[in-house]
Amino acid sequence: MSTAAWLTTLQFAGVSALFALAIYASLWTGVLSLAPVFFGAFSAFTFAYIVSSFGLPPAVAFLVCIVLGALLGVVTAALLIRLESHYLAMATIAMVLIGRVIILNIPDLTGGATGTRVSGDLGTWLWLIGALLVAGFIMWRLGGSRFGLAADAVREDPAVAETLGISPRRIQFVGMIISGAFGGAAGVMQASFLQYIGPDTFYTHLGFVSLAAVVLGGAFYWLGPIVGAIVFTILPELLRGPMGDYDRVVTGILLVVIIIYMPRGLVDMRRMRLLRAKWDRRRAERRGGAGAALDEAREGEKAGATS
């Protein structure tokens, strides 16, 4: 595989990481949603249209589309947040399907079935790394905040969280807004790297792959989706040479094995803390044993000197 092909693969791994973070943002609050794919599609087509039609600078258009994604998150949360978990997940899948129909039926804005070209120089490493760093910083800061603790409580048991004075709906509402902003950013970055978007660019496959990346990397810590997206994107490329047409089968099997033996994903902070505590305990025991042996040697020297 050439260097250029590897760089392209890494670029799309970064975009997949943004989509995975968008799904994680709502899943963190106990809401399984594929709506980030819809947010990404809406923001991507909006970005392509306002840059080409109004000559808006790409950086400004990027920020506008992030805000637009957040606003779509507000609308989605207001309409769907009261649904039960499985009904809400199905409703967000329906949003992705409806989005494709909308794209096909407004060809003046989206290009219809033929799609549209994307202008604007955002498809660079600088923008991608910057977007990932900002998204990661936001999730890291939220993880140690009161919102993070409330989100953990709502995800584990909304009823118990409510007895503690936490409003599950409010926490999930905020999670959906963050998901919308991240989804909007991911959609624009995807469009910028592809330089072309069509009705099938943002479809259910993208949502399921992003969700698989979250499960693979770990749905209990914000770094998990990033690691999962990178592994899930690069692993098929590594297996394509030796496995040929069976690379997807092997990838699926590895995913199932990881889910069985590492149910909390590749990035499991609880497991890491337990391993660290175990290591510290063993080190303390070794130090204690060495200290006891040293004390015995000193006592022996004292006894010999006395005699």
Tab-separated table of C-alpha atoms in Angstrom:
chain	number	residue	atom	x	y	z
A	1	MET	CA	0.000	0.000	0.000
A	2	SER	CA	1.470	3.348	-1.048
A	3	THR	CA	2.196	6.239	1.292
A	4	ALA	CA	-0.529	8.361	-0.313
A	5	ALA	CA	-3.071	5.576	0.216
A	6	TRP	CA	-2.073	5.270	3.880
A	7	LEU	CA	-2.427	9.023	4.368
A	8	THR	CA	-5.900	8.904	2.830
A	9	THR	CA	-6.826	6.005	5.111
A	10	LEU	CA	-5.636	7.941	8.158
A	11	GLN	CA	-7.603	10.984	7.064
A	12	PHE	CA	-10.826	9.024	6.878
A	13	ALA	CA	-9.964	7.357	10.186
A	14	GLY	CA	-9.932	10.854	11.698
A	15	VAL	CA	-13.291	11.688	10.128
A	16	SER	CA	-14.707	8.387	11.421
A	17	ALA	CA	-13.398	9.331	14.870
A	18	LEU	CA	-15.411	12.564	14.740
A	19	PHE	CA	-18.562	10.667	13.775
A	20	ALA	CA	-17.884	8.125	16.540
A	21	LEU	CA	-17.490	10.939	19.081
A	22	ALA	CA	-20.797	12.396	17.891
A	23	ILE	CA	-22.538	9.073	18.561
A	24	TYR	CA	-20.729	8.705	21.882
A	25	ALA	CA	-21.863	12.179	23.022
A	26	SER	CA	-25.506	11.064	23.069
A	27	LEU	CA	-24.759	7.469	24.101
A	28	TRP	CA	-22.921	8.880	27.124
A	29	THR	CA	-26.281	10.138	28.386
A	30	GLY	CA	-28.060	6.861	27.665
A	31	VAL	CA	-29.407	7.751	24.202
A	32	LEU	CA	-28.560	5.469	21.281
A	33	SER	CA	-28.776	7.715	18.233
A	34	LEU	CA	-27.604	7.540	14.625
A	35	ALA	CA	-28.761	11.109	14.068
A	36	PRO	CA	-25.135	12.362	13.655
A	37	VAL	CA	-25.220	10.895	10.141
A	38	PHE	CA	-28.216	13.133	9.359
A	39	PHE	CA	-26.515	16.108	11.025
A	40	GLY	CA	-23.393	15.451	8.971
A	41	ALA	CA	-25.319	15.206	5.695
A	42	PHE	CA	-27.251	18.421	6.332
A	43	SER	CA	-24.107	20.322	7.316
A	44	ALA	CA	-22.060	18.942	4.404
A	45	PHE	CA	-24.576	19.919	1.730
A	46	THR	CA	-25.073	23.291	3.395
A	47	PHE	CA	-21.305	23.836	3.414
A	48	ALA	CA	-21.028	22.969	-0.287
A	49	TYR	CA	-23.923	25.263	-1.197
A	50	ILE	CA	-22.972	28.380	0.778
A	51	VAL	CA	-19.312	28.200	-0.266
A	52	SER	CA	-20.105	27.802	-3.966
A	53	SER	CA	-23.145	30.107	-4.131
A	54	PHE	CA	-22.253	32.891	-1.709
A	55	GLY	CA	-18.468	32.733	-1.766
A	56	LEU	CA	-18.300	32.414	2.011
A	57	PRO	CA	-14.784	31.653	3.317
A	58	PRO	CA	-14.491	27.907	4.084
A	59	ALA	CA	-13.450	28.521	7.702
A	60	VAL	CA	-16.514	30.705	8.338
A	61	ALA	CA	-18.760	28.206	6.545
A	62	PHE	CA	-17.304	25.444	8.719
A	63	LEU	CA	-18.234	27.287	11.901
A	64	VAL	CA	-21.699	28.047	10.527
A	65	CYS	CA	-22.262	24.352	9.790
A	66	ILE	CA	-21.128	23.335	13.289
A	67	VAL	CA	-23.692	25.738	14.758
A	68	LEU	CA	-26.264	24.397	12.305
A	69	GLY	CA	-25.533	20.849	13.469
A	70	ALA	CA	-26.000	21.915	17.092
A	71	LEU	CA	-29.339	23.555	16.205
A	72	LEU	CA	-30.446	20.369	14.484
A	73	GLY	CA	-29.515	18.574	17.696
A	74	VAL	CA	-31.795	20.941	19.607
A	75	VAL	CA	-34.713	20.256	17.239
A	76	THR	CA	-34.114	16.499	17.284
A	77	ALA	CA	-33.924	16.414	21.074
A	78	ALA	CA	-37.110	18.481	21.394
A	79	LEU	CA	-38.993	16.094	19.099
A	80	LEU	CA	-37.594	12.698	20.065
A	81	ILE	CA	-36.068	12.794	23.538
A	82	ARG	CA	-39.305	11.645	25.208
A	83	LEU	CA	-39.362	8.387	23.259
A	84	GLU	CA	-38.259	5.122	24.817
A	85	SER	CA	-34.704	4.053	24.033
A	86	HIS	CA	-35.412	1.556	21.222
A	87	TYR	CA	-38.076	3.772	19.646
A	88	LEU	CA	-35.693	6.722	19.758
A	89	ALA	CA	-32.966	4.692	18.049
A	90	MET	CA	-35.403	3.636	15.324
A	91	ALA	CA	-36.531	7.238	14.886
A	92	THR	CA	-32.957	8.401	14.323
A	93	ILE	CA	-32.453	5.649	11.717
A	94	ALA	CA	-35.600	6.950	10.036
A	95	MET	CA	-34.030	10.425	10.048
A	96	VAL	CA	-31.098	9.069	8.021
A	97	LEU	CA	-33.491	7.468	5.518
A	98	ILE	CA	-35.558	10.653	5.286
A	99	GLY	CA	-32.396	12.670	4.773
A	100	ARG	CA	-31.556	10.634	1.674
A	101	VAL	CA	-35.034	11.224	0.276
A	102	ILE	CA	-34.690	14.979	0.878
A	103	ILE	CA	-31.307	15.031	-0.888
A	104	LEU	CA	-32.806	13.281	-3.921
A	105	ASN	CA	-35.769	15.636	-4.129
A	106	ILE	CA	-34.044	19.033	-3.957
A	107	PRO	CA	-31.569	18.773	-6.856
A	108	ASP	CA	-31.191	22.546	-7.113
A	109	LEU	CA	-29.450	22.567	-3.732
A	110	THR	CA	-27.944	19.097	-3.490
A	111	GLY	CA	-27.484	17.937	-7.073
A	112	GLY	CA	-30.062	15.197	-6.567
A	113	ALA	CA	-29.038	11.691	-7.590
A	114	THR	CA	-25.812	12.926	-9.220
A	115	GLY	CA	-24.609	14.709	-6.089
A	116	THR	CA	-22.483	17.829	-6.008
A	117	ARG	CA	-18.851	18.834	-5.930
A	118	VAL	CA	-17.446	20.425	-2.793
A	119	SER	CA	-15.137	23.407	-2.982
A	120	GLY	CA	-13.318	24.930	-0.050
A	121	ASP	CA	-9.880	24.019	1.227
A	122	LEU	CA	-10.720	22.291	4.524
A	123	GLY	CA	-9.514	18.832	3.539
A	124	THR	CA	-6.145	19.253	5.238
A	125	TRP	CA	-4.429	17.604	8.188
A	126	LEU	CA	-4.413	20.895	10.062
A	127	TRP	CA	-8.201	21.208	10.083
A	128	LEU	CA	-8.740	17.525	10.853
A	129	ILE	CA	-6.285	17.384	13.734
A	130	GLY	CA	-7.582	20.698	15.037
A	131	ALA	CA	-11.191	19.467	14.985
A	132	LEU	CA	-10.221	16.235	16.777
A	133	LEU	CA	-8.209	18.100	19.409
A	134	VAL	CA	-11.044	20.535	20.104
A	135	ALA	CA	-13.632	17.730	20.283
A	136	GLY	CA	-11.375	15.645	22.542
A	137	PHE	CA	-10.681	18.631	24.800
A	138	ILE	CA	-14.411	19.341	25.149
A	139	MET	CA	-15.164	15.731	26.080
A	140	TRP	CA	-12.213	15.620	28.499
A	141	ARG	CA	-13.364	18.781	30.270
A	142	LEU	CA	-16.945	17.598	30.420
A	143	GLY	CA	-15.862	14.214	31.756
A	144	GLY	CA	-14.538	15.755	34.971
A	145	SER	CA	-17.362	18.265	35.361
A	146	ARG	CA	-20.721	18.066	37.118
A	147	PHE	CA	-22.303	17.398	33.746
A	148	GLY	CA	-20.018	14.391	33.252
A	149	LEU	CA	-20.963	12.917	36.620
A	150	ALA	CA	-24.649	13.536	35.877
A	151	ALA	CA	-24.307	11.936	32.417
A	152	ASP	CA	-22.705	8.836	33.955
A	153	ALA	CA	-25.548	8.586	36.469
A	154	VAL	CA	-28.229	8.984	33.786
A	155	ARG	CA	-26.605	6.373	31.573
A	156	GLU	CA	-26.412	3.839	34.415
A	157	ASP	CA	-29.935	4.366	35.791
A	158	PRO	CA	-32.153	7.370	34.923
A	159	ALA	CA	-34.559	6.607	37.781
A	160	VAL	CA	-31.801	6.677	40.397
A	161	ALA	CA	-30.337	9.826	38.822
A	162	GLU	CA	-33.710	11.521	39.103
A	163	THR	CA	-33.909	10.719	42.808
A	164	LEU	CA	-30.547	12.516	43.162
A	165	GLY	CA	-32.032	15.698	41.709
A	166	ILE	CA	-30.690	15.162	38.175
A	167	SER	CA	-33.006	15.756	35.219
A	168	PRO	CA	-32.334	12.946	32.723
A	169	ARG	CA	-34.123	14.810	29.923
A	170	ARG	CA	-32.017	17.909	30.419
A	171	ILE	CA	-28.768	15.928	30.416
A	172	GLN	CA	-29.824	14.003	27.312
A	173	PHE	CA	-30.853	17.269	25.668
A	174	VAL	CA	-27.344	18.671	26.155
A	175	GLY	CA	-25.804	15.423	24.930
A	176	MET	CA	-27.842	15.637	21.731
A	177	ILE	CA	-26.675	19.218	21.134
A	178	ILE	CA	-23.026	18.170	21.483
A	179	SER	CA	-23.728	15.244	19.179
A	180	GLY	CA	-25.183	17.637	16.611
A	181	ALA	CA	-22.154	19.936	16.701
A	182	PHE	CA	-19.699	17.037	16.341
A	183	GLY	CA	-21.815	15.463	13.597
A	184	GLY	CA	-21.888	18.746	11.693
A	185	ALA	CA	-18.101	19.069	11.918
A	186	ALA	CA	-17.616	15.450	10.806
A	187	GLY	CA	-19.923	15.911	7.825
A	188	VAL	CA	-18.037	18.968	6.594
A	189	MET	CA	-14.668	17.243	7.009
A	190	GLN	CA	-15.965	14.189	5.134
A	191	ALA	CA	-17.186	16.372	2.274
A	192	SER	CA	-13.921	18.319	2.162
A	193	PHE	CA	-11.784	15.190	1.870
A	194	LEU	CA	-14.051	13.541	-0.711
A	195	GLN	CA	-14.625	16.809	-2.645
A	196	TYR	CA	-17.881	15.222	-3.750
A	197	ILE	CA	-21.021	14.229	-1.878
A	198	GLY	CA	-24.121	12.405	-3.017
A	199	PRO	CA	-27.242	10.768	-1.583
A	200	ASP	CA	-25.296	7.668	-0.499
A	201	THR	CA	-22.360	9.489	1.109
A	202	PHE	CA	-24.206	9.830	4.420
A	203	TYR	CA	-26.314	6.731	4.775
A	204	THR	CA	-27.068	4.033	7.344
A	205	HIS	CA	-23.797	2.199	6.666
A	206	LEU	CA	-21.858	5.189	7.990
A	207	GLY	CA	-23.952	5.199	11.159
A	208	PHE	CA	-23.486	1.488	11.832
A	209	VAL	CA	-19.738	1.672	11.199
A	210	SER	CA	-19.443	4.634	13.581
A	211	LEU	CA	-21.471	2.789	16.223
A	212	ALA	CA	-19.247	-0.281	15.788
A	213	ALA	CA	-16.210	1.955	16.322
A	214	VAL	CA	-17.705	3.198	19.603
A	215	VAL	CA	-18.362	-0.369	20.785
A	216	LEU	CA	-14.914	-1.535	19.691
A	217	GLY	CA	-13.030	1.334	21.298
A	218	GLY	CA	-15.158	1.590	24.419
A	219	ALA	CA	-18.421	3.362	25.131
A	220	PHE	CA	-17.465	4.361	28.688
A	221	TYR	CA	-14.689	6.858	28.009
A	222	TRP	CA	-14.379	9.540	25.346
A	223	LEU	CA	-11.021	8.260	24.074
A	224	GLY	CA	-12.580	4.899	23.213
A	225	PRO	CA	-14.497	6.047	20.098
A	226	ILE	CA	-11.359	7.682	18.681
A	227	VAL	CA	-9.254	4.552	19.189
A	228	GLY	CA	-12.064	2.347	17.892
A	229	ALA	CA	-12.536	4.417	14.737
A	230	ILE	CA	-8.812	4.344	13.960
A	231	VAL	CA	-8.565	0.569	14.512
A	232	PHE	CA	-11.801	-0.129	12.618
A	233	THR	CA	-10.574	1.912	9.631
A	234	ILE	CA	-6.983	0.705	9.499
A	235	LEU	CA	-7.536	-2.978	10.350
A	236	PRO	CA	-9.362	-3.866	7.073
A	237	GLU	CA	-6.550	-2.221	5.101
A	238	LEU	CA	-3.956	-4.321	6.941
A	239	LEU	CA	-5.966	-7.506	6.359
A	240	ARG	CA	-6.828	-6.818	2.732
A	241	GLY	CA	-3.434	-7.986	1.479
A	242	PRO	CA	-3.146	-11.373	3.232
A	243	MET	CA	-6.899	-12.073	3.463
A	244	GLY	CA	-8.081	-10.746	0.115
A	245	ASP	CA	-11.876	-10.745	-0.152
A	246	TYR	CA	-12.209	-12.197	3.363
A	247	ASP	CA	-10.878	-9.114	5.144
A	248	ARG	CA	-14.341	-7.985	6.236
A	249	VAL	CA	-15.160	-11.448	7.565
A	250	VAL	CA	-11.987	-11.499	9.646
A	251	THR	CA	-12.659	-7.952	10.856
A	252	GLY	CA	-16.157	-8.976	11.955
A	253	ILE	CA	-14.837	-12.029	13.789
A	254	LEU	CA	-12.214	-9.944	15.597
A	255	LEU	CA	-14.911	-7.449	16.577
A	256	VAL	CA	-17.068	-10.238	18.052
A	257	VAL	CA	-14.081	-11.654	19.955
A	258	ILE	CA	-13.264	-8.240	21.407
A	259	ILE	CA	-16.904	-7.723	22.441
A	260	ILE	CA	-16.934	-11.135	24.181
A	261	TYR	CA	-13.614	-10.878	26.003
A	262	MET	CA	-13.416	-7.078	26.351
A	263	PRO	CA	-17.075	-6.034	26.724
A	264	ARG	CA	-16.130	-2.484	27.754
A	265	GLY	CA	-13.965	-1.993	24.659
A	266	LEU	CA	-10.275	-1.467	24.012
A	267	VAL	CA	-10.147	1.636	26.208
A	268	ASP	CA	-11.477	0.575	29.607
A	269	MET	CA	-10.435	2.991	32.331
A	270	ARG	CA	-11.863	0.773	35.067
A	271	ARG	CA	-9.729	-2.151	33.929
A	272	MET	CA	-6.694	0.116	33.735
A	273	ARG	CA	-7.294	1.381	37.278
A	274	LEU	CA	-7.647	-2.185	38.579
A	275	LEU	CA	-4.430	-3.256	36.839
A	276	ARG	CA	-2.626	-0.219	38.212
A	277	ALA	CA	-3.874	-0.925	41.741
A	278	LYS	CA	-2.780	-4.557	41.409
A	279	TRP	CA	0.660	-3.484	40.194
A	280	ASP	CA	1.021	-0.960	43.029
A	281	ARG	CA	0.018	-3.620	45.557
A	282	ARG	CA	2.599	-6.088	44.231
A	283	ARG	CA	5.279	-3.412	44.244
A	284	ALA	CA	4.415	-2.510	47.826
A	285	GLU	CA	4.574	-6.180	48.822
A	286	ARG	CA	8.004	-6.512	47.207
A	287	ARG	CA	9.224	-3.407	48.980
A	288	GLY	CA	7.791	-4.714	52.237
A	289	GLY	CA	9.528	-8.074	51.757
A	290	ALA	CA	12.824	-6.388	50.958
A	291	GLY	CA	12.437	-4.141	53.998
A	292	ALA	CA	11.752	-7.103	56.266
A	293	ALA	CA	14.831	-8.944	54.954
A	294	LEU	CA	16.944	-5.834	55.533
A	295	ASP	CA	15.652	-5.526	59.113
A	296	GLU	CA	16.500	-9.185	59.789
A	297	ALA	CA	20.020	-8.673	58.427
A	298	ARG	CA	20.524	-5.658	60.687
A	299	GLU	CA	19.262	-7.567	63.714
A	300	GLY	CA	21.684	-10.377	62.875
A	301	GLU	CA	24.592	-7.942	62.626
A	302	LYS	CA	23.654	-6.422	66.000
A	303	ALA	CA	23.435	-9.865	67.622
A	304	GLY	CA	26.844	-10.834	66.193
A	305	ALA	CA	28.449	-7.637	67.438
A	306	THR	CA	26.987	-8.162	70.929
A	307	SER	CA	28.278	-11.722	71.171
